[in-house]
Amino acid sequence: MRIGVFLLAAGFPGISPERTLQTALDYGTAAEDAGFDDVFVAEHHFMPYGTCPSALTFAALLAGRTRRIGIGTAVTVLSTAHPVAVAEQAAMLDVLTGGRFTLGVGRGGPWVDLEVFGTGMEGLSHRALAEALDVLCAWGSQDSVSYDGEFHRFREVPVVPRGRPRMLVACTSPETAAMAAARRLPMLLGMHSDDAEKAEMVRAYGVGAPHASVVVAQVAESRASGISLLRQTMPTWLRPGMAAHVRFDGTRQPMRDPDAYAEHLTAIHPIGPASYCADRILQARQATGIEHFLLFVEGGGPDHTLENIKALGSSVLPLLRGA
């Protein structure tokens, strides 16, 4: 099994985005010290749900502060970025980290980002995602690349530097799963889905691949105390975070109830004593066939995250290593 940490650089009340980002870097180095296999960071724009606007930049900084641990993006948003710019940065990170980097990519959502970056709703289409994936795959496998598509057209140019980063594609629908499968790109499945939903996505994908699954993980004396902690802390982050999503058309989507969402997450994920957390991850592995888990560790808030990383490393990882 491969066990990593997933960081949102989540914006909790009373803490500035600048401080949150600095602290997230500390979480990344702590994950290496705790023995995790990798650290993946998310990308969000203009909101406290996640305060990192460039997962690639964060990955580069974290790579420079670590020596062993794998570094990844979960995800770099393709609807607001040119795929060649993403490919070049990913290749650099692959080369300069000695192969420690994994590029996770996703389509993004219908948010104001599309207006700010000038891509519009067409940039969010599955057609645009397919082109971006094709460019990325070509960049990672050829000495030179040209493209003549609906969204991207450019003459043949050399690939410099020649990096070969691993890739993951965030999949939330059968359409994206099929798109990833057609290109033999493994899926990244989010923490909102339970084991049955993730198993169905793996079945829809069709062929074997090293998929990754994000889960909420919190070590506590008891399952009840862990659930109680997260149901208190997570809504304080979720409420302003989800409320900050502004749609491309200027409207605000009906907000998911933060308390109900926290209740959903605590019901389906490894929260509680170390033995329970390990057993729950092993159950998820058996149900889905996925061997790579990324643990979201920030749910308890800044007062508990470092302690949670250390506890997961010292008490849960040993139970999983021999499984």
PDB file of C-alpha atoms in Angstrom:
ATOM      1  CA  MET A   1       0.000   0.000   0.000  1.00  0.00           C
ATOM      2  CA  ARG A   2       0.982   3.616  -0.510  1.00  0.00           C
ATOM      3  CA  ILE A   3      -0.179   6.067   2.168  1.00  0.00           C
ATOM      4  CA  GLY A   4       0.117   9.801   1.721  1.00  0.00           C
ATOM      5  CA  VAL A   5      -1.206  13.070   3.115  1.00  0.00           C
ATOM      6  CA  PHE A   6      -3.675  15.344   1.320  1.00  0.00           C
ATOM      7  CA  LEU A   7      -3.466  19.057   2.115  1.00  0.00           C
ATOM      8  CA  LEU A   8      -6.089  21.660   1.306  1.00  0.00           C
ATOM      9  CA  ALA A   9      -4.352  24.501   3.170  1.00  0.00           C
ATOM     10  CA  ALA A  10      -7.843  24.876   4.610  1.00  0.00           C
ATOM     11  CA  GLY A  11      -8.776  28.358   5.756  1.00  0.00           C
ATOM     12  CA  PHE A  12     -10.020  28.161   9.332  1.00  0.00           C
ATOM     13  CA  PRO A  13     -11.494  31.295  10.981  1.00  0.00           C
ATOM     14  CA  GLY A  14      -9.089  33.738  12.576  1.00  0.00           C
ATOM     15  CA  ILE A  15      -6.034  32.603  10.610  1.00  0.00           C
ATOM     16  CA  SER A  16      -4.809  34.546   7.590  1.00  0.00           C
ATOM     17  CA  PRO A  17      -4.347  32.798   4.236  1.00  0.00           C
ATOM     18  CA  GLU A  18      -0.673  33.717   4.381  1.00  0.00           C
ATOM     19  CA  ARG A  19      -0.217  31.989   7.736  1.00  0.00           C
ATOM     20  CA  THR A  20      -2.300  29.035   6.560  1.00  0.00           C
ATOM     21  CA  LEU A  21      -0.005  28.464   3.586  1.00  0.00           C
ATOM     22  CA  GLN A  22       3.123  28.665   5.737  1.00  0.00           C
ATOM     23  CA  THR A  23       1.611  26.174   8.160  1.00  0.00           C
ATOM     24  CA  ALA A  24       0.656  23.825   5.316  1.00  0.00           C
ATOM     25  CA  LEU A  25       4.331  23.682   4.318  1.00  0.00           C
ATOM     26  CA  ASP A  26       5.109  22.647   7.897  1.00  0.00           C
ATOM     27  CA  TYR A  27       2.499  19.906   7.590  1.00  0.00           C
ATOM     28  CA  GLY A  28       4.244  18.663   4.453  1.00  0.00           C
ATOM     29  CA  THR A  29       7.635  18.390   6.113  1.00  0.00           C
ATOM     30  CA  ALA A  30       6.015  16.784   9.160  1.00  0.00           C
ATOM     31  CA  ALA A  31       4.496  14.153   6.868  1.00  0.00           C
ATOM     32  CA  GLU A  32       7.973  13.220   5.646  1.00  0.00           C
ATOM     33  CA  ASP A  33       9.241  12.995   9.217  1.00  0.00           C
ATOM     34  CA  ALA A  34       6.253  10.815  10.125  1.00  0.00           C
ATOM     35  CA  GLY A  35       7.052   8.288   7.397  1.00  0.00           C
ATOM     36  CA  PHE A  36       4.323   8.964   4.838  1.00  0.00           C
ATOM     37  CA  ASP A  37       4.953   8.058   1.209  1.00  0.00           C
ATOM     38  CA  ASP A  38       3.767  11.307  -0.356  1.00  0.00           C
ATOM     39  CA  VAL A  39       2.077  14.668   0.112  1.00  0.00           C
ATOM     40  CA  PHE A  40      -0.492  16.015  -2.340  1.00  0.00           C
ATOM     41  CA  VAL A  41      -1.808  19.578  -2.274  1.00  0.00           C
ATOM     42  CA  ALA A  42      -5.015  21.035  -3.674  1.00  0.00           C
ATOM     43  CA  GLU A  43      -5.534  24.193  -5.721  1.00  0.00           C
ATOM     44  CA  HIS A  44      -8.315  26.735  -5.219  1.00  0.00           C
ATOM     45  CA  HIS A  45      -8.816  30.344  -6.244  1.00  0.00           C
ATOM     46  CA  PHE A  46     -10.371  33.260  -4.388  1.00  0.00           C
ATOM     47  CA  MET A  47     -11.768  31.312  -1.419  1.00  0.00           C
ATOM     48  CA  PRO A  48     -10.920  30.112   2.104  1.00  0.00           C
ATOM     49  CA  TYR A  49     -11.994  26.510   1.416  1.00  0.00           C
ATOM     50  CA  GLY A  50      -8.432  26.067   0.171  1.00  0.00           C
ATOM     51  CA  THR A  51      -5.928  28.907   0.252  1.00  0.00           C
ATOM     52  CA  CYS A  52      -3.379  27.553  -2.256  1.00  0.00           C
ATOM     53  CA  PRO A  53      -3.893  29.112  -5.734  1.00  0.00           C
ATOM     54  CA  SER A  54      -0.999  27.203  -7.334  1.00  0.00           C
ATOM     55  CA  ALA A  55      -0.486  23.588  -6.388  1.00  0.00           C
ATOM     56  CA  LEU A  56       2.564  23.444  -8.681  1.00  0.00           C
ATOM     57  CA  THR A  57       4.255  26.331  -6.879  1.00  0.00           C
ATOM     58  CA  PHE A  58       3.498  24.781  -3.496  1.00  0.00           C
ATOM     59  CA  ALA A  59       4.833  21.434  -4.710  1.00  0.00           C
ATOM     60  CA  ALA A  60       8.078  23.068  -5.807  1.00  0.00           C
ATOM     61  CA  LEU A  61       8.556  24.741  -2.430  1.00  0.00           C
ATOM     62  CA  LEU A  62       7.788  21.545  -0.546  1.00  0.00           C
ATOM     63  CA  ALA A  63      10.122  19.554  -2.773  1.00  0.00           C
ATOM     64  CA  GLY A  64      12.932  21.920  -1.826  1.00  0.00           C
ATOM     65  CA  ARG A  65      12.253  21.373   1.880  1.00  0.00           C
ATOM     66  CA  THR A  66      12.130  17.576   1.708  1.00  0.00           C
ATOM     67  CA  ARG A  67      14.417  14.821   0.487  1.00  0.00           C
ATOM     68  CA  ARG A  68      12.523  11.537   0.284  1.00  0.00           C
ATOM     69  CA  ILE A  69       8.771  11.980   0.209  1.00  0.00           C
ATOM     70  CA  GLY A  70       6.768  12.049  -3.010  1.00  0.00           C
ATOM     71  CA  ILE A  71       5.117  15.360  -3.925  1.00  0.00           C
ATOM     72  CA  GLY A  72       1.937  15.768  -5.937  1.00  0.00           C
ATOM     73  CA  THR A  73      -0.877  18.101  -6.963  1.00  0.00           C
ATOM     74  CA  ALA A  74      -4.479  17.178  -6.230  1.00  0.00           C
ATOM     75  CA  VAL A  75      -5.237  18.842  -8.392  1.00  0.00           C
ATOM     76  CA  THR A  76      -3.833  21.316 -10.875  1.00  0.00           C
ATOM     77  CA  VAL A  77      -6.967  22.793 -12.491  1.00  0.00           C
ATOM     78  CA  LEU A  78      -6.807  22.471 -16.276  1.00  0.00           C
ATOM     79  CA  SER A  79      -9.779  24.693 -17.124  1.00  0.00           C
ATOM     80  CA  THR A  80      -7.819  27.775 -16.022  1.00  0.00           C
ATOM     81  CA  ALA A  81      -4.345  26.883 -17.303  1.00  0.00           C
ATOM     82  CA  HIS A  82      -2.661  26.184 -20.640  1.00  0.00           C
ATOM     83  CA  PRO A  83      -1.704  22.504 -20.749  1.00  0.00           C
ATOM     84  CA  VAL A  84       1.780  23.231 -22.148  1.00  0.00           C
ATOM     85  CA  ALA A  85       2.518  25.578 -19.233  1.00  0.00           C
ATOM     86  CA  VAL A  86       1.385  22.841 -16.850  1.00  0.00           C
ATOM     87  CA  ALA A  87       3.385  20.189 -18.726  1.00  0.00           C
ATOM     88  CA  GLU A  88       6.594  22.226 -18.655  1.00  0.00           C
ATOM     89  CA  GLN A  89       6.338  22.895 -14.930  1.00  0.00           C
ATOM     90  CA  ALA A  90       5.510  19.265 -14.205  1.00  0.00           C
ATOM     91  CA  ALA A  91       8.486  18.127 -16.289  1.00  0.00           C
ATOM     92  CA  MET A  92      10.774  20.481 -14.368  1.00  0.00           C
ATOM     93  CA  LEU A  93       9.542  19.129 -11.049  1.00  0.00           C
ATOM     94  CA  ASP A  94       9.987  15.548 -12.231  1.00  0.00           C
ATOM     95  CA  VAL A  95      13.570  16.254 -13.299  1.00  0.00           C
ATOM     96  CA  LEU A  96      14.603  18.398 -10.329  1.00  0.00           C
ATOM     97  CA  THR A  97      13.079  16.085  -7.699  1.00  0.00           C
ATOM     98  CA  GLY A  98      14.592  12.948  -9.185  1.00  0.00           C
ATOM     99  CA  GLY A  99      11.186  11.501 -10.036  1.00  0.00           C
ATOM    100  CA  ARG A 100       9.389  12.343  -6.792  1.00  0.00           C
ATOM    101  CA  PHE A 101       6.659  14.396  -8.478  1.00  0.00           C
ATOM    102  CA  THR A 102       3.148  13.298  -9.542  1.00  0.00           C
ATOM    103  CA  LEU A 103       0.892  15.602 -11.539  1.00  0.00           C
ATOM    104  CA  GLY A 104      -2.734  15.327 -10.495  1.00  0.00           C
ATOM    105  CA  VAL A 105      -5.107  17.221 -12.793  1.00  0.00           C
ATOM    106  CA  GLY A 106      -8.804  17.976 -12.859  1.00  0.00           C
ATOM    107  CA  ARG A 107     -11.456  19.813 -14.841  1.00  0.00           C
ATOM    108  CA  GLY A 108     -12.438  22.318 -12.154  1.00  0.00           C
ATOM    109  CA  GLY A 109     -15.886  23.801 -11.682  1.00  0.00           C
ATOM    110  CA  PRO A 110     -18.181  26.489 -13.142  1.00  0.00           C
ATOM    111  CA  TRP A 111     -16.720  29.192 -10.933  1.00  0.00           C
ATOM    112  CA  VAL A 112     -15.660  32.799 -11.419  1.00  0.00           C
ATOM    113  CA  ASP A 113     -12.138  31.457 -12.064  1.00  0.00           C
ATOM    114  CA  LEU A 114     -13.225  30.869 -15.665  1.00  0.00           C
ATOM    115  CA  GLU A 115     -13.960  34.581 -16.059  1.00  0.00           C
ATOM    116  CA  VAL A 116     -10.787  35.784 -14.342  1.00  0.00           C
ATOM    117  CA  PHE A 117      -8.502  33.521 -16.389  1.00  0.00           C
ATOM    118  CA  GLY A 118     -10.426  34.145 -19.596  1.00  0.00           C
ATOM    119  CA  THR A 119     -11.255  30.568 -20.510  1.00  0.00           C
ATOM    120  CA  GLY A 120     -15.046  30.849 -20.129  1.00  0.00           C
ATOM    121  CA  MET A 121     -17.466  27.962 -19.771  1.00  0.00           C
ATOM    122  CA  GLU A 122     -16.073  26.346 -22.933  1.00  0.00           C
ATOM    123  CA  GLY A 123     -12.836  25.821 -21.025  1.00  0.00           C
ATOM    124  CA  LEU A 124     -14.768  23.630 -18.602  1.00  0.00           C
ATOM    125  CA  SER A 125     -16.142  21.324 -21.290  1.00  0.00           C
ATOM    126  CA  HIS A 126     -15.196  17.677 -21.558  1.00  0.00           C
ATOM    127  CA  ARG A 127     -13.854  18.501 -25.045  1.00  0.00           C
ATOM    128  CA  ALA A 128     -11.407  20.986 -23.540  1.00  0.00           C
ATOM    129  CA  LEU A 129     -10.386  18.491 -20.859  1.00  0.00           C
ATOM    130  CA  ALA A 130      -9.774  15.808 -23.491  1.00  0.00           C
ATOM    131  CA  GLU A 131      -7.503  18.144 -25.453  1.00  0.00           C
ATOM    132  CA  ALA A 132      -5.581  19.178 -22.350  1.00  0.00           C
ATOM    133  CA  LEU A 133      -5.026  15.538 -21.381  1.00  0.00           C
ATOM    134  CA  ASP A 134      -3.846  14.723 -24.899  1.00  0.00           C
ATOM    135  CA  VAL A 135      -1.326  17.577 -24.801  1.00  0.00           C
ATOM    136  CA  LEU A 136      -0.062  16.489 -21.381  1.00  0.00           C
ATOM    137  CA  CYS A 137       0.282  12.868 -22.480  1.00  0.00           C
ATOM    138  CA  ALA A 138       2.143  13.878 -25.639  1.00  0.00           C
ATOM    139  CA  TRP A 139       4.451  16.160 -23.663  1.00  0.00           C
ATOM    140  CA  GLY A 140       5.306  13.332 -21.312  1.00  0.00           C
ATOM    141  CA  SER A 141       6.090  10.790 -24.024  1.00  0.00           C
ATOM    142  CA  GLN A 142       7.570  12.599 -27.061  1.00  0.00           C
ATOM    143  CA  ASP A 143      10.685  14.581 -27.931  1.00  0.00           C
ATOM    144  CA  SER A 144       8.621  17.259 -29.665  1.00  0.00           C
ATOM    145  CA  VAL A 145       4.920  18.112 -29.768  1.00  0.00           C
ATOM    146  CA  SER A 146       2.509  19.928 -32.058  1.00  0.00           C
ATOM    147  CA  TYR A 147      -1.254  20.198 -31.725  1.00  0.00           C
ATOM    148  CA  ASP A 148      -4.173  21.202 -33.916  1.00  0.00           C
ATOM    149  CA  GLY A 149      -7.392  21.093 -31.944  1.00  0.00           C
ATOM    150  CA  GLU A 150     -10.458  23.125 -31.111  1.00  0.00           C
ATOM    151  CA  PHE A 151      -8.919  24.865 -28.101  1.00  0.00           C
ATOM    152  CA  HIS A 152      -5.176  24.563 -28.683  1.00  0.00           C
ATOM    153  CA  ARG A 153      -3.170  24.993 -31.881  1.00  0.00           C
ATOM    154  CA  PHE A 154       0.603  25.276 -32.070  1.00  0.00           C
ATOM    155  CA  ARG A 155       3.432  24.266 -34.376  1.00  0.00           C
ATOM    156  CA  GLU A 156       5.920  21.554 -33.450  1.00  0.00           C
ATOM    157  CA  VAL A 157       8.164  22.551 -30.560  1.00  0.00           C
ATOM    158  CA  PRO A 158      10.828  20.594 -28.674  1.00  0.00           C
ATOM    159  CA  VAL A 159      10.058  19.237 -25.222  1.00  0.00           C
ATOM    160  CA  VAL A 160      12.526  20.907 -22.863  1.00  0.00           C
ATOM    161  CA  PRO A 161      13.175  19.565 -20.271  1.00  0.00           C
ATOM    162  CA  ARG A 162      12.318  15.937 -20.898  1.00  0.00           C
ATOM    163  CA  GLY A 163      10.429  15.006 -17.737  1.00  0.00           C
ATOM    164  CA  ARG A 164       8.140  12.009 -17.308  1.00  0.00           C
ATOM    165  CA  PRO A 165       5.964  12.729 -14.254  1.00  0.00           C
ATOM    166  CA  ARG A 166       3.326  10.257 -13.183  1.00  0.00           C
ATOM    167  CA  MET A 167      -0.239  11.517 -13.635  1.00  0.00           C
ATOM    168  CA  LEU A 168      -3.615  11.195 -11.940  1.00  0.00           C
ATOM    169  CA  VAL A 169      -6.978  12.516 -13.139  1.00  0.00           C
ATOM    170  CA  ALA A 170      -9.638  13.631 -10.657  1.00  0.00           C
ATOM    171  CA  CYS A 171     -12.800  11.784 -11.657  1.00  0.00           C
ATOM    172  CA  THR A 172     -16.294  12.532 -10.389  1.00  0.00           C
ATOM    173  CA  SER A 173     -18.342  11.110 -13.262  1.00  0.00           C
ATOM    174  CA  PRO A 174     -18.367   8.133 -15.654  1.00  0.00           C
ATOM    175  CA  GLU A 175     -17.429  10.562 -18.458  1.00  0.00           C
ATOM    176  CA  THR A 176     -14.165  11.604 -16.818  1.00  0.00           C
ATOM    177  CA  ALA A 177     -13.457   8.008 -15.793  1.00  0.00           C
ATOM    178  CA  ALA A 178     -13.820   6.901 -19.422  1.00  0.00           C
ATOM    179  CA  MET A 179     -11.609   9.780 -20.557  1.00  0.00           C
ATOM    180  CA  ALA A 180      -8.904   8.783 -18.081  1.00  0.00           C
ATOM    181  CA  ALA A 181      -9.191   5.093 -18.950  1.00  0.00           C
ATOM    182  CA  ALA A 182      -8.837   5.784 -22.676  1.00  0.00           C
ATOM    183  CA  ARG A 183      -5.464   7.377 -21.938  1.00  0.00           C
ATOM    184  CA  ARG A 184      -4.424   4.844 -19.277  1.00  0.00           C
ATOM    185  CA  LEU A 185      -4.269   7.608 -16.669  1.00  0.00           C
ATOM    186  CA  PRO A 186      -5.147   6.511 -13.101  1.00  0.00           C
ATOM    187  CA  MET A 187      -8.017   8.166 -11.263  1.00  0.00           C
ATOM    188  CA  LEU A 188      -7.990  10.320  -8.151  1.00  0.00           C
ATOM    189  CA  LEU A 189     -11.238   9.832  -6.217  1.00  0.00           C
ATOM    190  CA  GLY A 190     -12.397  12.408  -3.671  1.00  0.00           C
ATOM    191  CA  MET A 191     -13.309  12.261  -0.010  1.00  0.00           C
ATOM    192  CA  HIS A 192     -16.999  13.019  -0.616  1.00  0.00           C
ATOM    193  CA  SER A 193     -17.553   9.511  -2.043  1.00  0.00           C
ATOM    194  CA  ASP A 194     -17.948   6.351   0.021  1.00  0.00           C
ATOM    195  CA  ASP A 195     -16.391   2.978  -0.746  1.00  0.00           C
ATOM    196  CA  ALA A 196     -19.335   1.766  -2.840  1.00  0.00           C
ATOM    197  CA  GLU A 197     -19.236   4.866  -5.036  1.00  0.00           C
ATOM    198  CA  LYS A 198     -15.481   4.583  -5.492  1.00  0.00           C
ATOM    199  CA  ALA A 199     -15.762   0.880  -6.303  1.00  0.00           C
ATOM    200  CA  GLU A 200     -18.315   1.742  -8.989  1.00  0.00           C
ATOM    201  CA  MET A 201     -15.932   4.304 -10.503  1.00  0.00           C
ATOM    202  CA  VAL A 202     -13.165   1.686 -10.559  1.00  0.00           C
ATOM    203  CA  ARG A 203     -15.535  -0.706 -12.335  1.00  0.00           C
ATOM    204  CA  ALA A 204     -16.508   2.019 -14.814  1.00  0.00           C
ATOM    205  CA  TYR A 205     -12.821   2.646 -15.522  1.00  0.00           C
ATOM    206  CA  GLY A 206     -12.574  -0.973 -16.574  1.00  0.00           C
ATOM    207  CA  VAL A 207      -8.879  -1.882 -16.514  1.00  0.00           C
ATOM    208  CA  GLY A 208      -6.377  -2.156 -13.693  1.00  0.00           C
ATOM    209  CA  ALA A 209      -4.538   1.058 -12.780  1.00  0.00           C
ATOM    210  CA  PRO A 210      -2.857   2.587  -9.692  1.00  0.00           C
ATOM    211  CA  HIS A 211      -5.772   4.766  -8.641  1.00  0.00           C
ATOM    212  CA  ALA A 212      -5.670   6.975  -5.527  1.00  0.00           C
ATOM    213  CA  SER A 213      -8.394   7.685  -2.971  1.00  0.00           C
ATOM    214  CA  VAL A 214      -8.716  10.660  -0.614  1.00  0.00           C
ATOM    215  CA  VAL A 215     -10.107   9.918   2.856  1.00  0.00           C
ATOM    216  CA  VAL A 216     -10.570  11.981   6.013  1.00  0.00           C
ATOM    217  CA  ALA A 217      -8.364  10.555   8.789  1.00  0.00           C
ATOM    218  CA  GLN A 218      -8.264  11.578  12.446  1.00  0.00           C
ATOM    219  CA  VAL A 219      -6.689   9.624  15.285  1.00  0.00           C
ATOM    220  CA  ALA A 220      -8.572   9.940  18.594  1.00  0.00           C
ATOM    221  CA  GLU A 221      -8.986   8.040  21.849  1.00  0.00           C
ATOM    222  CA  SER A 222     -12.350   6.780  20.683  1.00  0.00           C
ATOM    223  CA  ARG A 223     -14.438   6.932  17.542  1.00  0.00           C
ATOM    224  CA  ALA A 224     -16.993   9.051  19.389  1.00  0.00           C
ATOM    225  CA  SER A 225     -14.407  11.616  20.511  1.00  0.00           C
ATOM    226  CA  GLY A 226     -12.899  11.844  17.023  1.00  0.00           C
ATOM    227  CA  ILE A 227     -16.302  12.343  15.431  1.00  0.00           C
ATOM    228  CA  SER A 228     -17.203  14.930  18.059  1.00  0.00           C
ATOM    229  CA  LEU A 229     -14.018  16.900  17.345  1.00  0.00           C
ATOM    230  CA  LEU A 230     -14.507  16.974  13.566  1.00  0.00           C
ATOM    231  CA  ARG A 231     -18.203  17.795  13.797  1.00  0.00           C
ATOM    232  CA  GLN A 232     -17.223  20.823  15.859  1.00  0.00           C
ATOM    233  CA  THR A 233     -14.260  22.007  13.798  1.00  0.00           C
ATOM    234  CA  MET A 234     -15.016  21.110  10.184  1.00  0.00           C
ATOM    235  CA  PRO A 235     -18.178  23.243   9.788  1.00  0.00           C
ATOM    236  CA  THR A 236     -16.224  26.331  10.923  1.00  0.00           C
ATOM    237  CA  TRP A 237     -14.057  25.853   7.822  1.00  0.00           C
ATOM    238  CA  LEU A 238     -16.689  24.382   5.486  1.00  0.00           C
ATOM    239  CA  ARG A 239     -19.300  27.097   6.025  1.00  0.00           C
ATOM    240  CA  PRO A 240     -17.264  30.120   4.805  1.00  0.00           C
ATOM    241  CA  GLY A 241     -15.364  27.948   2.353  1.00  0.00           C
ATOM    242  CA  MET A 242     -18.387  26.642   0.509  1.00  0.00           C
ATOM    243  CA  ALA A 243     -20.160  29.999   0.700  1.00  0.00           C
ATOM    244  CA  ALA A 244     -17.263  31.582  -1.204  1.00  0.00           C
ATOM    245  CA  HIS A 245     -17.959  29.604  -4.390  1.00  0.00           C
ATOM    246  CA  VAL A 246     -19.200  32.147  -6.959  1.00  0.00           C
ATOM    247  CA  ARG A 247     -20.481  30.761 -10.238  1.00  0.00           C
ATOM    248  CA  PHE A 248     -19.323  31.962 -13.651  1.00  0.00           C
ATOM    249  CA  ASP A 249     -22.734  33.548 -14.251  1.00  0.00           C
ATOM    250  CA  GLY A 250     -22.434  35.558 -11.033  1.00  0.00           C
ATOM    251  CA  THR A 251     -24.938  33.551  -9.038  1.00  0.00           C
ATOM    252  CA  ARG A 252     -24.171  31.590  -5.892  1.00  0.00           C
ATOM    253  CA  GLN A 253     -25.035  27.936  -5.872  1.00  0.00           C
ATOM    254  CA  PRO A 254     -27.258  26.583  -3.086  1.00  0.00           C
ATOM    255  CA  MET A 255     -24.778  25.765  -0.350  1.00  0.00           C
ATOM    256  CA  ARG A 256     -24.476  22.263   0.993  1.00  0.00           C
ATOM    257  CA  ASP A 257     -25.245  22.213   4.713  1.00  0.00           C
ATOM    258  CA  PRO A 258     -21.820  22.238   6.428  1.00  0.00           C
ATOM    259  CA  ASP A 259     -23.004  20.340   9.494  1.00  0.00           C
ATOM    260  CA  ALA A 260     -24.654  17.647   7.397  1.00  0.00           C
ATOM    261  CA  TYR A 261     -21.543  17.365   5.202  1.00  0.00           C
ATOM    262  CA  ALA A 262     -19.292  16.998   8.247  1.00  0.00           C
ATOM    263  CA  GLU A 263     -21.660  14.313   9.542  1.00  0.00           C
ATOM    264  CA  HIS A 264     -21.468  12.500   6.197  1.00  0.00           C
ATOM    265  CA  LEU A 265     -17.661  12.594   6.135  1.00  0.00           C
ATOM    266  CA  THR A 266     -17.250  11.410   9.708  1.00  0.00           C
ATOM    267  CA  ALA A 267     -19.638   8.531   9.061  1.00  0.00           C
ATOM    268  CA  ILE A 268     -17.676   7.042   6.138  1.00  0.00           C
ATOM    269  CA  HIS A 269     -14.006   7.682   6.941  1.00  0.00           C
ATOM    270  CA  PRO A 270     -11.272   6.426   9.328  1.00  0.00           C
ATOM    271  CA  ILE A 271     -11.808   8.479  12.475  1.00  0.00           C
ATOM    272  CA  GLY A 272     -11.054   7.083  15.920  1.00  0.00           C
ATOM    273  CA  PRO A 273      -8.398   4.867  17.546  1.00  0.00           C
ATOM    274  CA  ALA A 274      -5.392   3.873  15.447  1.00  0.00           C
ATOM    275  CA  SER A 275      -6.577   0.285  15.098  1.00  0.00           C
ATOM    276  CA  TYR A 276      -9.966   1.457  13.818  1.00  0.00           C
ATOM    277  CA  CYS A 277      -8.370   3.863  11.343  1.00  0.00           C
ATOM    278  CA  ALA A 278      -6.107   1.126   9.981  1.00  0.00           C
ATOM    279  CA  ASP A 279      -8.958  -1.382   9.753  1.00  0.00           C
ATOM    280  CA  ARG A 280     -11.172   1.155   7.990  1.00  0.00           C
ATOM    281  CA  ILE A 281      -8.479   1.882   5.385  1.00  0.00           C
ATOM    282  CA  LEU A 282      -7.956  -1.847   4.826  1.00  0.00           C
ATOM    283  CA  GLN A 283     -11.708  -2.290   4.386  1.00  0.00           C
ATOM    284  CA  ALA A 284     -11.693   0.495   1.800  1.00  0.00           C
ATOM    285  CA  ARG A 285      -8.810  -1.210   0.017  1.00  0.00           C
ATOM    286  CA  GLN A 286     -10.726  -4.481  -0.109  1.00  0.00           C
ATOM    287  CA  ALA A 287     -13.948  -2.824  -1.273  1.00  0.00           C
ATOM    288  CA  THR A 288     -12.374  -0.692  -4.013  1.00  0.00           C
ATOM    289  CA  GLY A 289      -9.158  -2.452  -4.995  1.00  0.00           C
ATOM    290  CA  ILE A 290      -7.316   0.855  -4.504  1.00  0.00           C
ATOM    291  CA  GLU A 291      -3.851   0.635  -2.941  1.00  0.00           C
ATOM    292  CA  HIS A 292      -2.988   4.356  -2.684  1.00  0.00           C
ATOM    293  CA  PHE A 293      -4.700   6.423   0.011  1.00  0.00           C
ATOM    294  CA  LEU A 294      -4.268  10.151   0.651  1.00  0.00           C
ATOM    295  CA  LEU A 295      -5.291  11.123   4.166  1.00  0.00           C
ATOM    296  CA  PHE A 296      -6.908  14.513   4.698  1.00  0.00           C
ATOM    297  CA  VAL A 297      -5.429  15.459   8.069  1.00  0.00           C
ATOM    298  CA  GLU A 298      -6.602  19.065   8.596  1.00  0.00           C
ATOM    299  CA  GLY A 299     -10.188  18.368   9.691  1.00  0.00           C
ATOM    300  CA  GLY A 300      -9.475  18.962  13.375  1.00  0.00           C
ATOM    301  CA  GLY A 301      -8.185  22.443  12.677  1.00  0.00           C
ATOM    302  CA  PRO A 302      -4.763  24.001  13.224  1.00  0.00           C
ATOM    303  CA  ASP A 303      -4.666  23.063  16.914  1.00  0.00           C
ATOM    304  CA  HIS A 304      -4.808  19.360  16.094  1.00  0.00           C
ATOM    305  CA  THR A 305      -3.285  18.824  12.642  1.00  0.00           C
ATOM    306  CA  LEU A 306       0.394  18.371  13.488  1.00  0.00           C
ATOM    307  CA  GLU A 307      -0.504  16.040  16.331  1.00  0.00           C
ATOM    308  CA  ASN A 308      -2.755  14.104  13.942  1.00  0.00           C
ATOM    309  CA  ILE A 309       0.021  13.712  11.358  1.00  0.00           C
ATOM    310  CA  LYS A 310       2.402  12.412  14.021  1.00  0.00           C
ATOM    311  CA  ALA A 311      -0.192  10.022  15.461  1.00  0.00           C
ATOM    312  CA  LEU A 312      -1.121   8.651  12.040  1.00  0.00           C
ATOM    313  CA  GLY A 313       2.556   8.130  11.288  1.00  0.00           C
ATOM    314  CA  SER A 314       3.466   6.473  14.561  1.00  0.00           C
ATOM    315  CA  SER A 315       0.372   4.377  15.213  1.00  0.00           C
ATOM    316  CA  VAL A 316      -1.552   3.828  11.954  1.00  0.00           C
ATOM    317  CA  LEU A 317       1.174   3.486   9.318  1.00  0.00           C
ATOM    318  CA  PRO A 318       2.858   0.542  11.121  1.00  0.00           C
ATOM    319  CA  LEU A 319      -0.450  -1.340  11.080  1.00  0.00           C
ATOM    320  CA  LEU A 320      -0.767  -0.817   7.327  1.00  0.00           C
ATOM    321  CA  ARG A 321       2.827  -1.500   6.236  1.00  0.00           C
ATOM    322  CA  GLY A 322       2.609  -5.243   6.609  1.00  0.00           C
ATOM    323  CA  ALA A 323      -0.935  -5.562   5.294  1.00  0.00           C
TER     324      ALA A 323
END
